[in-house]
Short mmCIF file of C-alpha atoms and ligand atoms in Angstrom, two decimals:
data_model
loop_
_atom_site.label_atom_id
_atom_site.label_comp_id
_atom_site.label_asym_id
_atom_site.label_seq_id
_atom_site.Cartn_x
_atom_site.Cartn_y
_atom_site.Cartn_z
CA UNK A 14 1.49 12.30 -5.09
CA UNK A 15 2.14 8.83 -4.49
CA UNK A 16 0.35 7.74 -1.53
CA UNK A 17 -2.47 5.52 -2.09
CA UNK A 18 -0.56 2.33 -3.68
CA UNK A 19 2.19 0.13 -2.93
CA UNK A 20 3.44 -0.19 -5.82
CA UNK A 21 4.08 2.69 -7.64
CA UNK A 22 5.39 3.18 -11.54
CA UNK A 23 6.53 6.42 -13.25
CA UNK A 24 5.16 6.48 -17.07
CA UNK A 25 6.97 8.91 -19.00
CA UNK A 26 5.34 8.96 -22.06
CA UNK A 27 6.98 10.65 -25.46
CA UNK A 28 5.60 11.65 -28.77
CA UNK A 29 4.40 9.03 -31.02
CA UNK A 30 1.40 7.69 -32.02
CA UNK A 31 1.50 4.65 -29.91
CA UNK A 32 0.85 7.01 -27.12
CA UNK A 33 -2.82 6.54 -27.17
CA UNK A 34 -2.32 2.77 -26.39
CA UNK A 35 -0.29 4.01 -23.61
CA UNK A 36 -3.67 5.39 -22.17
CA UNK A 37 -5.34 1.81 -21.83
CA UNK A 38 -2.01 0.60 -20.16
CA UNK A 39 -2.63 3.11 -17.68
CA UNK A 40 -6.07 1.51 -16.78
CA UNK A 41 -4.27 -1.74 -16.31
CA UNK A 42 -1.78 -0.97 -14.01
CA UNK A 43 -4.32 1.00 -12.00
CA UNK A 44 -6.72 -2.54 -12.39
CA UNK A 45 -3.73 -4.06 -10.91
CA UNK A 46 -3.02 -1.93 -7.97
CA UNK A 47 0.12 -0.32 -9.17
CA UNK A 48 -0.14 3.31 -8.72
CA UNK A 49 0.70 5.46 -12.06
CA UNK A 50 2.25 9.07 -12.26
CA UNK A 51 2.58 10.06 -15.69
CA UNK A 52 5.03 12.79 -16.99
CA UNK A 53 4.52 13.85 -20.52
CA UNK A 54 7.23 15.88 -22.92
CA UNK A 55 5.81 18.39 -25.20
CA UNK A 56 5.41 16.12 -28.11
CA UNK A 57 2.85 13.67 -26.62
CA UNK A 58 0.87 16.21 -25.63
CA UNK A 59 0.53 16.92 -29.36
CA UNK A 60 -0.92 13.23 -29.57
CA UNK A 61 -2.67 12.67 -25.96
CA UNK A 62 -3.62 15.33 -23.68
CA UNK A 63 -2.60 14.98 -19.89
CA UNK A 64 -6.50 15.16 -19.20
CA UNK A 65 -6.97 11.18 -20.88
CA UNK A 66 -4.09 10.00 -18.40
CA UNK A 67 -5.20 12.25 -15.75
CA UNK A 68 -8.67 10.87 -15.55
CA UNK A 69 -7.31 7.34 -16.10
CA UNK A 70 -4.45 7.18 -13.26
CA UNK A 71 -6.29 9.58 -11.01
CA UNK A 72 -3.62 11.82 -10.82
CA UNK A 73 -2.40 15.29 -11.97
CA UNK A 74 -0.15 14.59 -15.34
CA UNK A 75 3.13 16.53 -14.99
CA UNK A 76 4.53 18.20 -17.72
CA UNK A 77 6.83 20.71 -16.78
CA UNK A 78 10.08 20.92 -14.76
CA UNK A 79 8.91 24.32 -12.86
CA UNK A 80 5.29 22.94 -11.83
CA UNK A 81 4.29 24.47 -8.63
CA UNK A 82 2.80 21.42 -7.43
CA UNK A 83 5.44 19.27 -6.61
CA UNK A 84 6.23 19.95 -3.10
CA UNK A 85 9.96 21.06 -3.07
CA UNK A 86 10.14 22.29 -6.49
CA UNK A 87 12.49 19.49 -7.63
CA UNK A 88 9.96 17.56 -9.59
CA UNK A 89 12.90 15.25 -11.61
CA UNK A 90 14.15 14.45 -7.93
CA UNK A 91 10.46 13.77 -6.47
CA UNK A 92 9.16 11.87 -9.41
CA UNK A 93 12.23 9.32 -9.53
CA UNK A 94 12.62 8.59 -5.80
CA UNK A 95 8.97 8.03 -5.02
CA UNK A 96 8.40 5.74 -8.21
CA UNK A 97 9.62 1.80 -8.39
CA UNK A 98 10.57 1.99 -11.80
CA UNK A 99 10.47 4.45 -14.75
CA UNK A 100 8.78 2.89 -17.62
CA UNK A 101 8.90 5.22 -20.89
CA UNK A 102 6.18 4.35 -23.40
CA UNK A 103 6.09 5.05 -26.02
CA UNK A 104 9.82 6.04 -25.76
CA UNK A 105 10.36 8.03 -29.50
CA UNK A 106 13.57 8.03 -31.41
CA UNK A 107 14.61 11.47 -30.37
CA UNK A 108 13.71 10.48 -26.72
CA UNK A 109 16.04 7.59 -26.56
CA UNK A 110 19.14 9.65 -27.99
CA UNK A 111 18.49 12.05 -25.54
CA UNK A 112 18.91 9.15 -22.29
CA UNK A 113 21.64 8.01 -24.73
CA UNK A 114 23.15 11.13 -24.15
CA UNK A 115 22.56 12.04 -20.67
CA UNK A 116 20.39 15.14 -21.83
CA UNK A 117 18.21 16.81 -19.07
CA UNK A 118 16.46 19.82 -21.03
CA UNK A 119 12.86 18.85 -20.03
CA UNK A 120 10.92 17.42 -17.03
CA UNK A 121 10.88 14.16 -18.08
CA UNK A 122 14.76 13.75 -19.66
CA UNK A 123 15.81 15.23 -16.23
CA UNK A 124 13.73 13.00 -14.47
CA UNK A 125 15.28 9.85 -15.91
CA UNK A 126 18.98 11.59 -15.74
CA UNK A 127 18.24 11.90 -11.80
CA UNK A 128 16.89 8.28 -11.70
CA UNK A 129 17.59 5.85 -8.76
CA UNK A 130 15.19 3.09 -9.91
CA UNK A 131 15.53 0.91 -12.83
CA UNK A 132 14.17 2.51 -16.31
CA UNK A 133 12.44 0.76 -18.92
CA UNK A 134 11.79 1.90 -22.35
CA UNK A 135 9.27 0.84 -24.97
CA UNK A 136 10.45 2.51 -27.83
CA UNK A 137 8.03 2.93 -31.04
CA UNK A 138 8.86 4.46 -34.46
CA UNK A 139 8.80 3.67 -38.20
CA UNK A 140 11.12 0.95 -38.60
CA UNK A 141 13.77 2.97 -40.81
CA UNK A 142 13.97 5.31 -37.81
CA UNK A 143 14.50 1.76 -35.54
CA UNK A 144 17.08 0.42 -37.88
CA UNK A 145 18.88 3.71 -38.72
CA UNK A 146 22.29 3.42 -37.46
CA UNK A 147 22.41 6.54 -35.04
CA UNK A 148 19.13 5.12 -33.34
CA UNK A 149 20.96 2.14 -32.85
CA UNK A 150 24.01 3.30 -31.56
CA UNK A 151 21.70 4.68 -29.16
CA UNK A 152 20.25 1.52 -28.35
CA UNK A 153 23.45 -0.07 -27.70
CA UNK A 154 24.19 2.60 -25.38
CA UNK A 155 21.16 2.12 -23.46
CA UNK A 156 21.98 -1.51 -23.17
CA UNK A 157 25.31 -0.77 -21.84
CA UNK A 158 23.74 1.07 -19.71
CA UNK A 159 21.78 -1.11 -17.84
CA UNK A 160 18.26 0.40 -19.36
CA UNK A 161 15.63 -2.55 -19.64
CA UNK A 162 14.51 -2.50 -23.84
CA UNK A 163 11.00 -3.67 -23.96
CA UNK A 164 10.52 -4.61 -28.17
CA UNK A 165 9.73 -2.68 -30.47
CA UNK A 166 7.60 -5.62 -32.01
CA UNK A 167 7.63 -6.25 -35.71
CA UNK A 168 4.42 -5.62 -37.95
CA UNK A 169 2.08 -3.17 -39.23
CA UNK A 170 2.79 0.60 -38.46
CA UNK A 171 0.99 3.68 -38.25
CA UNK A 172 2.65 5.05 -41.70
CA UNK A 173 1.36 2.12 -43.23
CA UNK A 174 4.53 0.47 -43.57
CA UNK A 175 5.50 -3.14 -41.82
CA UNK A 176 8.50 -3.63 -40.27
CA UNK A 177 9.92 -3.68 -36.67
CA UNK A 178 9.17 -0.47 -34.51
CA UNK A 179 5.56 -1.16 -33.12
CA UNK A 180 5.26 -0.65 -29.47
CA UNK A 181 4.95 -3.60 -27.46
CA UNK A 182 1.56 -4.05 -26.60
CA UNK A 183 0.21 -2.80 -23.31
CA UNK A 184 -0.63 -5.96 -21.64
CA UNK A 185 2.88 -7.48 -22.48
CA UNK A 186 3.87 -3.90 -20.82
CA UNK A 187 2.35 -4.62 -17.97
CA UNK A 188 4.15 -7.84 -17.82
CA UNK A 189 6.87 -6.50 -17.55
CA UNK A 190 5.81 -4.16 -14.95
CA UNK A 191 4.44 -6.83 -12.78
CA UNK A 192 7.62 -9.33 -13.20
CA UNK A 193 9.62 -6.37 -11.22
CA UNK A 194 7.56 -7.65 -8.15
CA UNK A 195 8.05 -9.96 -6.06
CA UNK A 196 5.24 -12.99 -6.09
CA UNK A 197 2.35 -11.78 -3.51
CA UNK A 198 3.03 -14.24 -0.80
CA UNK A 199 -0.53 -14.39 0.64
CA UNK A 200 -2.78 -15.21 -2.97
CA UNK A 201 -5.60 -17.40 -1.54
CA UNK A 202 -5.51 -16.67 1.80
CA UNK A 203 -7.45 -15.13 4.37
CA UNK A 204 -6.24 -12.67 6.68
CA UNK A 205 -8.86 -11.22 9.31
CA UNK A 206 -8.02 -8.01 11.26
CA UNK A 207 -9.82 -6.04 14.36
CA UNK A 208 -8.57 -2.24 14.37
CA UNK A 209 -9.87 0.98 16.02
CA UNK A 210 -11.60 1.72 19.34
CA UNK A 211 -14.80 0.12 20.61
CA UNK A 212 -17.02 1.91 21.83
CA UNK A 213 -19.33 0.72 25.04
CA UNK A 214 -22.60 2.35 25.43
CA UNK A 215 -23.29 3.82 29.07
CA UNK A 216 -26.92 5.01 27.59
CA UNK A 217 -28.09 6.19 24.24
CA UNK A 218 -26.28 9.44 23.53
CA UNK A 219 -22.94 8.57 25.89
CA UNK A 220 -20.28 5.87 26.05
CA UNK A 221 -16.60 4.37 26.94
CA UNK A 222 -14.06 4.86 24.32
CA UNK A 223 -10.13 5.45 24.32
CA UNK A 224 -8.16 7.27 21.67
CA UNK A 225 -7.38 4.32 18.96
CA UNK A 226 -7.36 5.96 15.70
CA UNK A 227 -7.20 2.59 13.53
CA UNK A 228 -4.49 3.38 11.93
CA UNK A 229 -2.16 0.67 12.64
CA UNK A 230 -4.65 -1.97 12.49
CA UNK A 231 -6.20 -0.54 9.08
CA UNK A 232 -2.16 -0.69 7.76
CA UNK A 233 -2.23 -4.34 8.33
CA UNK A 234 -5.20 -4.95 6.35
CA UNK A 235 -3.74 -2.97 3.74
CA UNK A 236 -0.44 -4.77 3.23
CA UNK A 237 -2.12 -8.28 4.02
CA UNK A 238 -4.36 -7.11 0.61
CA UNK A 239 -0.80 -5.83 -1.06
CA UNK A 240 0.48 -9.64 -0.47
CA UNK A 241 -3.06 -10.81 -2.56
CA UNK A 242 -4.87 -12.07 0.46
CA UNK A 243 -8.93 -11.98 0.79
CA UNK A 244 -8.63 -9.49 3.92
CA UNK A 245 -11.74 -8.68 6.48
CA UNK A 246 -11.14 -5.65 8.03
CA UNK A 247 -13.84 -5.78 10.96
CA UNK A 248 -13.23 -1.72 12.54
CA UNK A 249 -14.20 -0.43 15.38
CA UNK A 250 -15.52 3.58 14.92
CA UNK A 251 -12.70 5.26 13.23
CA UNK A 252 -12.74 8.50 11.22
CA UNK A 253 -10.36 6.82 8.48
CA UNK A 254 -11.43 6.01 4.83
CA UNK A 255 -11.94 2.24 4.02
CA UNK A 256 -8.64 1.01 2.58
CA UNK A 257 -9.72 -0.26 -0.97
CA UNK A 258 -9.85 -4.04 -1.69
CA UNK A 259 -10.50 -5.02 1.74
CA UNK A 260 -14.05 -6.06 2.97
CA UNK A 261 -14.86 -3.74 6.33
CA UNK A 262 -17.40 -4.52 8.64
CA UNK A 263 -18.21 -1.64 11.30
CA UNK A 264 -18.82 -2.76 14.48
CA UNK A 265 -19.38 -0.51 17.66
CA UNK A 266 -19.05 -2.18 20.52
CA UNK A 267 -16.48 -5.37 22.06
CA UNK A 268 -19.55 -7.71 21.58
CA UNK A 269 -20.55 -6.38 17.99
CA UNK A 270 -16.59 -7.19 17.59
CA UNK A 271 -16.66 -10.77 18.12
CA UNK A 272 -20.12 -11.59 16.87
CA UNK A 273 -18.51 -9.89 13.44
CA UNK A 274 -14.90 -12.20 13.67
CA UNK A 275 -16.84 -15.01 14.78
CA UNK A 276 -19.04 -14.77 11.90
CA UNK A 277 -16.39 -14.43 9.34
CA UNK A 278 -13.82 -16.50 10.85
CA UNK A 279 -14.72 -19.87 8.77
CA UNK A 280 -11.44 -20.29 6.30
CA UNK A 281 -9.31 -17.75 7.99
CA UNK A 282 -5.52 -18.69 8.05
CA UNK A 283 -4.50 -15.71 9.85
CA UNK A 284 -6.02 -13.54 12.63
CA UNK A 285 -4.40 -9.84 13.50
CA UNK A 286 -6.14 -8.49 16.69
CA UNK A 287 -5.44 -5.05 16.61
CA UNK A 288 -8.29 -3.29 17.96
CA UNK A 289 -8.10 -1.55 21.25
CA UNK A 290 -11.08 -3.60 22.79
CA UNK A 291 -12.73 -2.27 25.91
CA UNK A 292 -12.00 -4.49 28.66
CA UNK A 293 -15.23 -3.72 30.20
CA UNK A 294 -18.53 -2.65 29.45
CA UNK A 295 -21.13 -1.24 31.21
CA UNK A 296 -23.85 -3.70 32.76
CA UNK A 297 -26.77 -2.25 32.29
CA UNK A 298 -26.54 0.86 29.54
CA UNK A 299 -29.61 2.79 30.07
CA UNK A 300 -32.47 2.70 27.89
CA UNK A 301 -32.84 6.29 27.75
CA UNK A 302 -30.34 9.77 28.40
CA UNK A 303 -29.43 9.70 31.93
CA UNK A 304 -30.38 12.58 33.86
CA UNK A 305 -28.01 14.98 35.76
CA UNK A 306 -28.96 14.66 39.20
CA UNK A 307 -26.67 16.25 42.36
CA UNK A 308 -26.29 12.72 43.27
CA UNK A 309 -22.71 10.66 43.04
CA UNK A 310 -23.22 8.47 39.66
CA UNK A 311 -21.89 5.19 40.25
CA UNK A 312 -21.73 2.45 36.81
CA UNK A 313 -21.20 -1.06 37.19
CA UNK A 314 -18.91 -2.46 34.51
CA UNK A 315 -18.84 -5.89 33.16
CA UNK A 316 -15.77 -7.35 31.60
CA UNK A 317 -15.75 -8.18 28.01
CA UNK A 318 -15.11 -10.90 26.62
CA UNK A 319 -11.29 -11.99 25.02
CA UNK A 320 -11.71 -11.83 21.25
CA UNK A 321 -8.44 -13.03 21.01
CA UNK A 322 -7.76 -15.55 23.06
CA UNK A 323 -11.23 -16.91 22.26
CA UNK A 324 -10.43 -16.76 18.39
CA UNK A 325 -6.77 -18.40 19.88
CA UNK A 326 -8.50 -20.96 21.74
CA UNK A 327 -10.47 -22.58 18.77
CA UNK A 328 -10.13 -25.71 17.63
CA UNK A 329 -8.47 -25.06 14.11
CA UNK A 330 -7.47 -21.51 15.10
CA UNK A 331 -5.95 -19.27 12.82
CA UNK A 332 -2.69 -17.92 12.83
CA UNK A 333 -2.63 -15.78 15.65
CA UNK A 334 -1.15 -12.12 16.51
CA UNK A 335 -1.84 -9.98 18.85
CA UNK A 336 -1.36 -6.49 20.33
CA UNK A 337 0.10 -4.70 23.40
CA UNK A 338 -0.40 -1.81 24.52
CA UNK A 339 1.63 -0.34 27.76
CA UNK A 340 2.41 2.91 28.94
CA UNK A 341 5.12 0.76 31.16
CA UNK A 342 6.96 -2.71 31.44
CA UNK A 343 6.32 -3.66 27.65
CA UNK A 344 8.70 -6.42 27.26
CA UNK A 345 7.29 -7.85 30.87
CA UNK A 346 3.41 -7.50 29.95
CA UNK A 347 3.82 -8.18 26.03
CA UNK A 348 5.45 -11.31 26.84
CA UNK A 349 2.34 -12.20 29.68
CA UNK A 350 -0.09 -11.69 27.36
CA UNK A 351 1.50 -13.85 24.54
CA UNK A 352 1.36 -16.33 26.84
CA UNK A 353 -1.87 -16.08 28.78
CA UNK A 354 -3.69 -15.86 25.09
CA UNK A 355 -1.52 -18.68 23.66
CA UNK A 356 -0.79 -17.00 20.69
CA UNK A 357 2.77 -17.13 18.90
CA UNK A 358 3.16 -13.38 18.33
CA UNK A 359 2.36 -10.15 20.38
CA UNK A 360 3.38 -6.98 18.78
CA UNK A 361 4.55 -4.53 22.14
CA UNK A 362 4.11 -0.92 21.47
CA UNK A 363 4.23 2.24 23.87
CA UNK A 364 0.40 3.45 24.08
CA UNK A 365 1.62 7.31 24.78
CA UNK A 366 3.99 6.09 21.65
CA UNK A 367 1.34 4.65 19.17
CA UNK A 368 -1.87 6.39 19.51
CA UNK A 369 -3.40 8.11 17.06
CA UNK A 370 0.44 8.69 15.09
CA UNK A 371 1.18 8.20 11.90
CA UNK A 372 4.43 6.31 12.78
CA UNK A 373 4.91 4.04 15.42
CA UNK A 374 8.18 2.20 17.59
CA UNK A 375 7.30 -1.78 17.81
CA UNK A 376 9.07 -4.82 19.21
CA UNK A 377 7.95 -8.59 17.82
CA UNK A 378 7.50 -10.85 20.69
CA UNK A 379 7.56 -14.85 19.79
CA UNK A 380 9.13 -17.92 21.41
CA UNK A 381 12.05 -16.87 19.91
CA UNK A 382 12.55 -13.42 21.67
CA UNK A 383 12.13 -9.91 21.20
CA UNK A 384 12.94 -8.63 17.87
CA UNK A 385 12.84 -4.51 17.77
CA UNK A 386 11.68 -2.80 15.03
CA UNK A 387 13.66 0.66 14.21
CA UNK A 388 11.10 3.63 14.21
CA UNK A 389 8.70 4.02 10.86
CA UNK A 390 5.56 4.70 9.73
CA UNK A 391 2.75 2.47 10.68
CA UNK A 392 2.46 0.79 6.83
CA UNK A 393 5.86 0.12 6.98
CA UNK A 394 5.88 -1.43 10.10
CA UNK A 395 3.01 -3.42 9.12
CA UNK A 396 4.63 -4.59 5.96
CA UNK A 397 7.67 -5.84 8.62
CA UNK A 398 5.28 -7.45 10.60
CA UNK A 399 3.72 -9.19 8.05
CA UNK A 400 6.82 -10.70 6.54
CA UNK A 401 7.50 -11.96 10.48
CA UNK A 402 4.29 -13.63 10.85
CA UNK A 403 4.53 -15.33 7.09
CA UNK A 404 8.25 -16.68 8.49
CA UNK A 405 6.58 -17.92 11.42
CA UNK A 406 3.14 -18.91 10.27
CA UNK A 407 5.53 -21.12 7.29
CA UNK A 408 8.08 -22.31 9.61
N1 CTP B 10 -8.09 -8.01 22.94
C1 CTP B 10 -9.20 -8.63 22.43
N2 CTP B 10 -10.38 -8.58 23.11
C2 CTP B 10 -10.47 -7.94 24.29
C3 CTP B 10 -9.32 -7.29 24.83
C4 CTP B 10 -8.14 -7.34 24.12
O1 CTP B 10 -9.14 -9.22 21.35
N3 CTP B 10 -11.63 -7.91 24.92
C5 CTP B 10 -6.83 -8.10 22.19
C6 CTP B 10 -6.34 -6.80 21.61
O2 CTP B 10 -6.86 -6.60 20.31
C7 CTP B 10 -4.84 -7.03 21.59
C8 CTP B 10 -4.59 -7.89 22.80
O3 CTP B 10 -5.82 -8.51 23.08
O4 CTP B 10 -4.43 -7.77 20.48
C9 CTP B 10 -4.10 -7.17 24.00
O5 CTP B 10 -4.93 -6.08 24.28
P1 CTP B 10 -4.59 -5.07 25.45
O6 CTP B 10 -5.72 -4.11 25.59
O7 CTP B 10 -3.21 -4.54 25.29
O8 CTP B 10 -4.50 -6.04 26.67
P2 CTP B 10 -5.57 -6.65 27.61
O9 CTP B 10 -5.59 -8.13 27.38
O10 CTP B 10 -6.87 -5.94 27.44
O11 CTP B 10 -4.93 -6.37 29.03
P3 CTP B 10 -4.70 -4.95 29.79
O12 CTP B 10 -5.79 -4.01 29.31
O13 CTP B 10 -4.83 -5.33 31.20
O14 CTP B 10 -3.32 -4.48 29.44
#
């Protein structure tokens, strides 16, 4: 439900007429990366349908406690723990006595009852409904309670009277949304990364290739472009989908790799070589399909060359990081190769560990030491790895 962003917002939205303006919110946050699940009660479905906000977040709109969709059947306790924050808009009168209350009768109610992330409500009703007593009790309550009131504004209402109770307007909304964040630490910078196999042609139709899925190195790219960094994703053949936001240049083989870092490396403040690169290549790949013959077939193999201890060895170099990969000896051999490349940080992983998983066991090896990593997925890891490297890249 909640995979493709980092950031990630519940909108509960409530029945009111503001609700429509709730619908160009939604494109914003989407604009501005933050993933959007919307929950609807009954009563804004009487003013939106789920279809607008489904075709506008890009997700299903959930409106009912029981929906077969959610994978455990506990939507309230799915929706709340996979969202940042719970932001209803527009939050009605009836909607804020019922978190006032602690009522859980529909998805959405139960959803914030079950809550483990901060709420936010932008209520909107006709002002005498704002300033009637019991609606403010209410309010006070939700103070108390720690619930983040966002308006209402004061001014011209649906009814056609003017007073306080208009929602506050989607792009202060998202505002408030984005202040929940912390600053992207990487705005302005550049942030190259090699990921994936290469892949070294022995003739037209065959080649030398090893079992790098690109995931790990695609997860850097993708939290370097969470931190609001220009990222060049340069990818060696991979069946993943480009991560959004990034630039990706395809490259086949180890020399297609560095002609494409080379070429991009002008302006780049950090370098992430994560790319299982072939170490060597064959000498001369055939022009045309070998034939079988009874014979013993014996290839000559050239080595490659570096990419990242040429890209290290530049004058002006980038921030570097490398990779290793060992089936044995990791500390020994990451710690060798952080040397022999002169770079500041290797990242040591198993190889029977790492490939092709969707999680991944990593140690951080600088002049500091080693500093292990507990067990995670590989975009979490990369998210620890970048905070590391913008430490040490600062320091
Ligand atoms: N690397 C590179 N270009 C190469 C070979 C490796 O940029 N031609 C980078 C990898 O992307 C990784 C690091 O160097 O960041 C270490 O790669 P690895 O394959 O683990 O080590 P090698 O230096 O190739 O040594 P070995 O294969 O002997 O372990």
């Amino acid at each position: 439900m909640f995979k493709r962003f980092h950031r990630q917002i519940l909108l509960g939205v409530t029945g009111g007429v503001a609700a429509y303006k709730v619908a160009e919110l939604t494109r914003l946050l989407v604009k501005a990366r933050i993933g959007v699940q919307v929950a609807m009660t009954e009563a804004a479905c009487g003013f939106v349908t789920p279809a607008t906000f489904q075709a506008l977040s890009g997700r299903a709109v959930l409106t009912d406690l029981w929906d077969p969709r959610i994978p455990n059947r506990m939507a309230h306790i799915e929706l709340s723990r996979q969202a940042d924050a719970i932001l209803i808009a527009p939050a009605s009168a009836d909607f804020i006595a019922k978190i006032a209350q602690g009522t859980a009768d529909d998805l959405l109610s139960t959803t914030v009852a079950a809550r483990n992330c901060p709420l936010l409500v932008a209520p909107a009703m006709n002002r005498e409904m704002w300033s009637n007593p019991a609606n403010q009790r209410n309010i006070q309550k939700l103070e108390a309670d720690g619930v983040v009131l966002l308006g209402p504004d004061a001014g011209e209402q649906a009814c056609g009277e003017v007073g306080r109770g208009r929602m506050v307007e989607p792009q202060h909304l998202l505002e408030a949304i984005l202040a929940l964040y912390p600053a992207p630490r990487l705005t302005g910078r550049k942030v190259v990364v090699t990921a994936g196999p290469t892949f070294e042609a022995i003739d037209p139709v065959r080649g030398i290739t090893n079992s790098s899925s690109g995931k790990m190195g695609y997860a850097v790219a993708e939290a370097a472009r969470d931190e609001g960094a220009e990222v060049v994703l340069v990818s060696g053949p991979t069946a993943l989908p480009p991560p959004s936001g990034c630039t990706v240049l395809p490259v086949r083989s180890a020399a297609d790799m560095l002609a494409a870092v080379q070429s991009v490396l002008p302006g780049t403040d950090l370098f992430f070589a994560v790319a299982a690169v072939a170490d060597y290549t064959p000498a001369e790949p055939a022009a045309h399909k070998l034939k079988k013959s009874s014979d013993v077939l014996t290839l000559t193999l050239k080595p490659t060359v570096d990419i990242l201890a040429t890209v290290a060895g530049m004058p002006d170099a980038p921030f570097c990081v490398g990779f290793a990969a060992e089936s044995q000896d990791l500390a020994a051999y990451a710690e060798s190769k952080r040397r022999n490349k002169k770079v500041p940080l290797i990242v040591g992983n198993l190889a029977q560990r790492a490939l092709g998983s969707d999680d991944n066991e990593i140690i951080l090896f600088d002049a500091e030491g080693a500093h292990p990593l507990p067990p995670a997925p590989k975009i979490v890891l990369a998210r620890q790895l970048l905070d590391h490297t913008i430490r040490l890249a600062r320091s």
